[in-house]
Amino acid sequence: MLFELERVSLRRGGERVLSGLTARIPEGVSAVVGPSGSGKSTLLRLLDRLSDPDEGIVRFRGRDTREIDPLVLRREVARVPQLPALLDGTVADNLGFAAGLTGNECDAERLLGLAGLAPSFADREVERLSVGEQQRAMIARALAGGPEVLLLDEPTSALDEAARDSIERTVADLRRSVGASIVIVTHDPAQANRLADWIVRIEAGRLVSEGAVAEVPA
């Protein structure tokens, strides 16, 4: 199993966001689904130790994540936030920075291709990118570190339908092209059904259902 959450609870600002949550996320493409405020993004932050639970255990491939140095964990598990957060400069600058953190060579053309962008985007200033292009650049930057797992937090929430469909094709292609497991957070059950093999549905910080999408559609 890729990730396991066992009786996980977490408070933020004095309010309980997750409450006794037990869930499994296997290798492959999984979707965490639920309405706004259900704790989806908070769950995602636990998987790469941007947060630790107040109670319970989060395991990555059988190991308690609190036993793993956050920087070591994030070399294997890369997170793309809901809102693009690129560094000032060019797309190539961002890719080179991310690759340098893990000592990887930066093959900008390959990384951009994986994210569905043309090689010419390497020299594009990030401020000149559309929101959809920024999201793709964020995915390319995450891939620069060579992760085994991608965490995508509502990657299409700010996009129009055409841009959403394009990002969805990129997500589907990534699993085939790089073999990385993907965990996607979405409020859209239809998107979860289109993209994922496994569904984890939560509401009010509690598990509602989980399982293969053929058996437990979102």
Coordinates of C-alpha atoms in Angstrom, one line a residue:
M1 CA 0.0 0.0 0.0
L2 CA 1.3 3.5 -0.9
F3 CA -0.2 5.5 1.9
E4 CA -2.2 4.4 5.0
L5 CA -4.0 6.7 7.4
E6 CA -5.0 5.1 10.7
R7 CA -7.4 7.0 13.0
V8 CA -6.0 10.3 12.0
S9 CA -7.3 13.5 13.6
L10 CA -6.1 17.1 13.1
R11 CA -7.2 20.4 14.4
R12 CA -6.5 23.8 12.7
G13 CA -7.3 27.1 14.4
G14 CA -9.0 25.2 17.2
E15 CA -11.4 23.4 14.8
R16 CA -11.2 19.7 14.0
V17 CA -10.5 19.2 10.3
L18 CA -10.0 15.5 10.3
S19 CA -11.6 13.2 12.8
G20 CA -10.5 9.6 13.3
L21 CA -9.9 9.1 9.6
T22 CA -8.8 5.7 8.4
A23 CA -8.1 5.3 4.7
R24 CA -5.8 3.5 2.2
I25 CA -4.3 4.9 -1.0
P26 CA -2.7 2.3 -3.2
E27 CA -0.1 2.6 -6.0
G28 CA -1.6 4.0 -9.2
V29 CA -4.0 6.9 -9.6
S30 CA -6.2 7.7 -6.6
A31 CA -8.6 10.5 -6.1
V32 CA -9.6 12.1 -2.7
V33 CA -13.1 13.4 -3.3
G34 CA -15.4 15.5 -1.2
P35 CA -17.2 18.9 -0.9
S36 CA -15.4 22.1 0.0
G37 CA -14.3 22.1 3.6
S38 CA -14.3 18.3 3.9
G39 CA -10.6 18.1 4.7
K40 CA -9.3 16.9 1.3
S41 CA -6.4 19.4 1.1
T42 CA -5.5 18.8 4.7
L43 CA -5.2 15.1 4.0
L44 CA -2.9 15.8 1.1
R45 CA -0.6 17.9 3.3
L46 CA -0.2 15.0 5.6
L47 CA 1.2 12.8 2.9
D48 CA 4.4 14.9 2.4
R49 CA 4.6 16.1 6.0
L50 CA 3.6 19.7 5.4
S51 CA 1.5 18.8 8.4
D52 CA 1.6 16.0 11.0
P53 CA -1.5 14.6 12.6
D54 CA -2.5 15.5 16.2
E55 CA -3.5 11.9 16.6
G56 CA -3.1 8.7 14.6
I57 CA -0.5 7.5 12.1
V58 CA 0.2 8.3 8.4
R59 CA 2.3 5.6 6.7
F60 CA 4.2 5.8 3.4
R61 CA 4.9 2.3 2.1
G62 CA 4.5 0.9 5.6
R63 CA 6.6 3.4 7.4
D64 CA 5.4 6.1 9.8
T65 CA 6.0 9.4 8.0
R66 CA 7.2 11.0 11.2
E67 CA 10.2 8.6 11.1
I68 CA 11.1 10.1 7.7
D69 CA 13.0 13.4 7.3
P70 CA 10.6 15.7 5.5
L71 CA 13.2 16.7 2.9
V72 CA 13.9 13.0 2.2
L73 CA 10.1 12.3 1.9
R74 CA 9.6 15.2 -0.5
R75 CA 12.2 13.9 -2.9
E76 CA 9.9 10.9 -3.3
V77 CA 6.6 12.6 -2.9
A78 CA 6.1 15.9 -4.8
R79 CA 3.1 18.1 -4.2
V80 CA 1.6 20.6 -6.6
P81 CA -0.6 23.1 -4.7
Q82 CA -4.0 24.3 -5.9
L83 CA -2.7 27.8 -6.7
P84 CA 0.5 28.1 -8.8
A85 CA 3.5 29.3 -6.9
L86 CA 6.3 29.7 -9.4
L87 CA 9.5 31.6 -8.7
D88 CA 10.3 34.8 -10.5
G89 CA 12.2 34.3 -13.7
T90 CA 11.7 31.9 -16.6
V91 CA 10.2 28.5 -16.6
A92 CA 13.7 27.0 -17.2
D93 CA 14.8 28.8 -14.0
N94 CA 12.1 27.1 -12.1
L95 CA 12.9 23.7 -13.5
G96 CA 16.6 24.1 -12.8
F97 CA 16.0 25.2 -9.3
A98 CA 13.8 22.1 -8.6
A99 CA 16.2 19.7 -10.2
G100 CA 19.2 21.2 -8.3
L101 CA 17.5 20.5 -5.0
T102 CA 17.8 16.8 -5.6
G103 CA 21.0 16.8 -7.6
N104 CA 19.3 15.8 -10.8
E105 CA 20.2 17.0 -14.3
C106 CA 17.5 19.3 -15.8
D107 CA 16.3 18.2 -19.1
A108 CA 13.8 21.1 -19.6
E109 CA 12.5 19.8 -23.0
R110 CA 11.6 16.4 -21.6
L111 CA 10.0 17.9 -18.5
L112 CA 8.0 20.4 -20.4
G113 CA 6.9 17.6 -22.8
L114 CA 5.7 15.5 -19.9
A115 CA 3.6 18.4 -18.7
G116 CA 2.2 19.1 -22.1
L117 CA 4.2 22.2 -22.9
A118 CA 6.3 23.0 -26.0
P119 CA 10.1 23.4 -25.6
S120 CA 9.7 27.1 -26.3
F121 CA 8.1 27.6 -22.9
A122 CA 11.5 27.1 -21.2
D123 CA 12.5 30.7 -22.0
R124 CA 9.1 32.1 -21.2
E125 CA 8.8 34.5 -18.2
V126 CA 6.4 32.9 -15.7
E127 CA 4.4 36.2 -15.4
R128 CA 3.5 35.7 -19.1
L129 CA 1.9 32.4 -18.6
S130 CA -1.8 31.7 -18.4
V131 CA -3.2 30.0 -15.3
G132 CA -3.4 26.7 -17.2
E133 CA 0.2 27.1 -18.4
Q134 CA 1.3 28.0 -14.9
Q135 CA -0.3 24.8 -13.6
R136 CA 1.6 22.8 -16.3
A137 CA 4.8 24.5 -15.4
M138 CA 4.2 23.6 -11.7
I139 CA 3.7 19.9 -12.7
A140 CA 7.0 20.1 -14.8
R141 CA 8.8 21.6 -11.8
A142 CA 7.5 18.8 -9.5
L143 CA 8.7 16.2 -12.0
A144 CA 12.2 17.8 -12.1
G145 CA 13.0 16.2 -8.8
G146 CA 12.3 12.7 -10.1
P147 CA 9.5 11.8 -7.6
E148 CA 7.8 8.5 -7.3
V149 CA 4.5 10.1 -6.3
L150 CA 2.7 13.3 -7.4
L151 CA 0.2 14.9 -5.1
L152 CA -2.1 17.2 -7.1
D153 CA -4.4 19.6 -5.2
E154 CA -7.4 20.6 -7.3
P155 CA -5.2 21.1 -10.4
T156 CA -8.1 22.2 -12.6
S157 CA -10.3 24.2 -10.2
A158 CA -9.3 27.6 -11.7
L159 CA -9.5 26.5 -15.3
D160 CA -12.0 26.7 -18.1
E161 CA -13.4 23.5 -19.6
A162 CA -10.8 23.3 -22.4
A163 CA -7.9 23.9 -20.1
R164 CA -9.3 21.4 -17.6
D165 CA -9.6 18.7 -20.3
S166 CA -6.0 19.4 -21.4
I167 CA -4.7 19.0 -17.8
E168 CA -6.7 15.8 -17.4
R169 CA -5.0 14.4 -20.5
T170 CA -1.6 15.3 -19.0
V171 CA -2.4 13.6 -15.7
A172 CA -3.5 10.4 -17.6
D173 CA -0.4 10.5 -19.7
L174 CA 1.9 10.9 -16.8
R175 CA 1.0 7.6 -15.2
R176 CA 1.9 5.9 -18.4
S177 CA 5.0 7.9 -19.3
V178 CA 6.9 8.2 -16.0
G179 CA 5.2 5.4 -13.9
A180 CA 4.6 7.7 -11.0
S181 CA 1.7 7.2 -8.7
I182 CA -0.7 10.1 -8.5
V183 CA -3.0 11.3 -5.8
I184 CA -5.4 14.0 -7.0
V185 CA -7.7 16.0 -4.7
T186 CA -10.9 17.1 -6.4
H187 CA -14.4 18.3 -5.5
D188 CA -15.7 16.9 -8.8
P189 CA -16.9 13.3 -8.6
A190 CA -17.0 13.1 -12.4
Q191 CA -13.3 14.1 -12.7
A192 CA -12.4 11.5 -10.1
N193 CA -14.2 8.8 -12.0
R194 CA -12.5 9.9 -15.3
L195 CA -8.9 9.9 -13.9
A196 CA -8.7 7.6 -10.9
D197 CA -8.4 3.8 -10.3
W198 CA -9.2 4.2 -6.6
I199 CA -11.5 6.6 -4.8
V200 CA -11.3 7.9 -1.2
R201 CA -14.4 10.0 -0.4
I202 CA -14.5 12.1 2.7
E203 CA -17.0 14.5 4.3
A204 CA -16.5 16.6 7.4
G205 CA -13.1 15.0 7.9
R206 CA -14.4 11.5 8.0
L207 CA -14.2 8.6 5.6
V208 CA -17.4 8.0 3.7
S209 CA -16.2 5.3 1.3
E210 CA -13.1 4.0 -0.4
G211 CA -12.3 1.4 -3.1
A212 CA -11.7 0.7 -6.7
V213 CA -13.6 3.2 -8.9
A214 CA -15.5 0.3 -10.7
E215 CA -16.9 -0.7 -7.3
V216 CA -17.1 2.6 -5.4
P217 CA -17.6 5.4 -7.9
A218 CA -17.2 8.9 -6.6

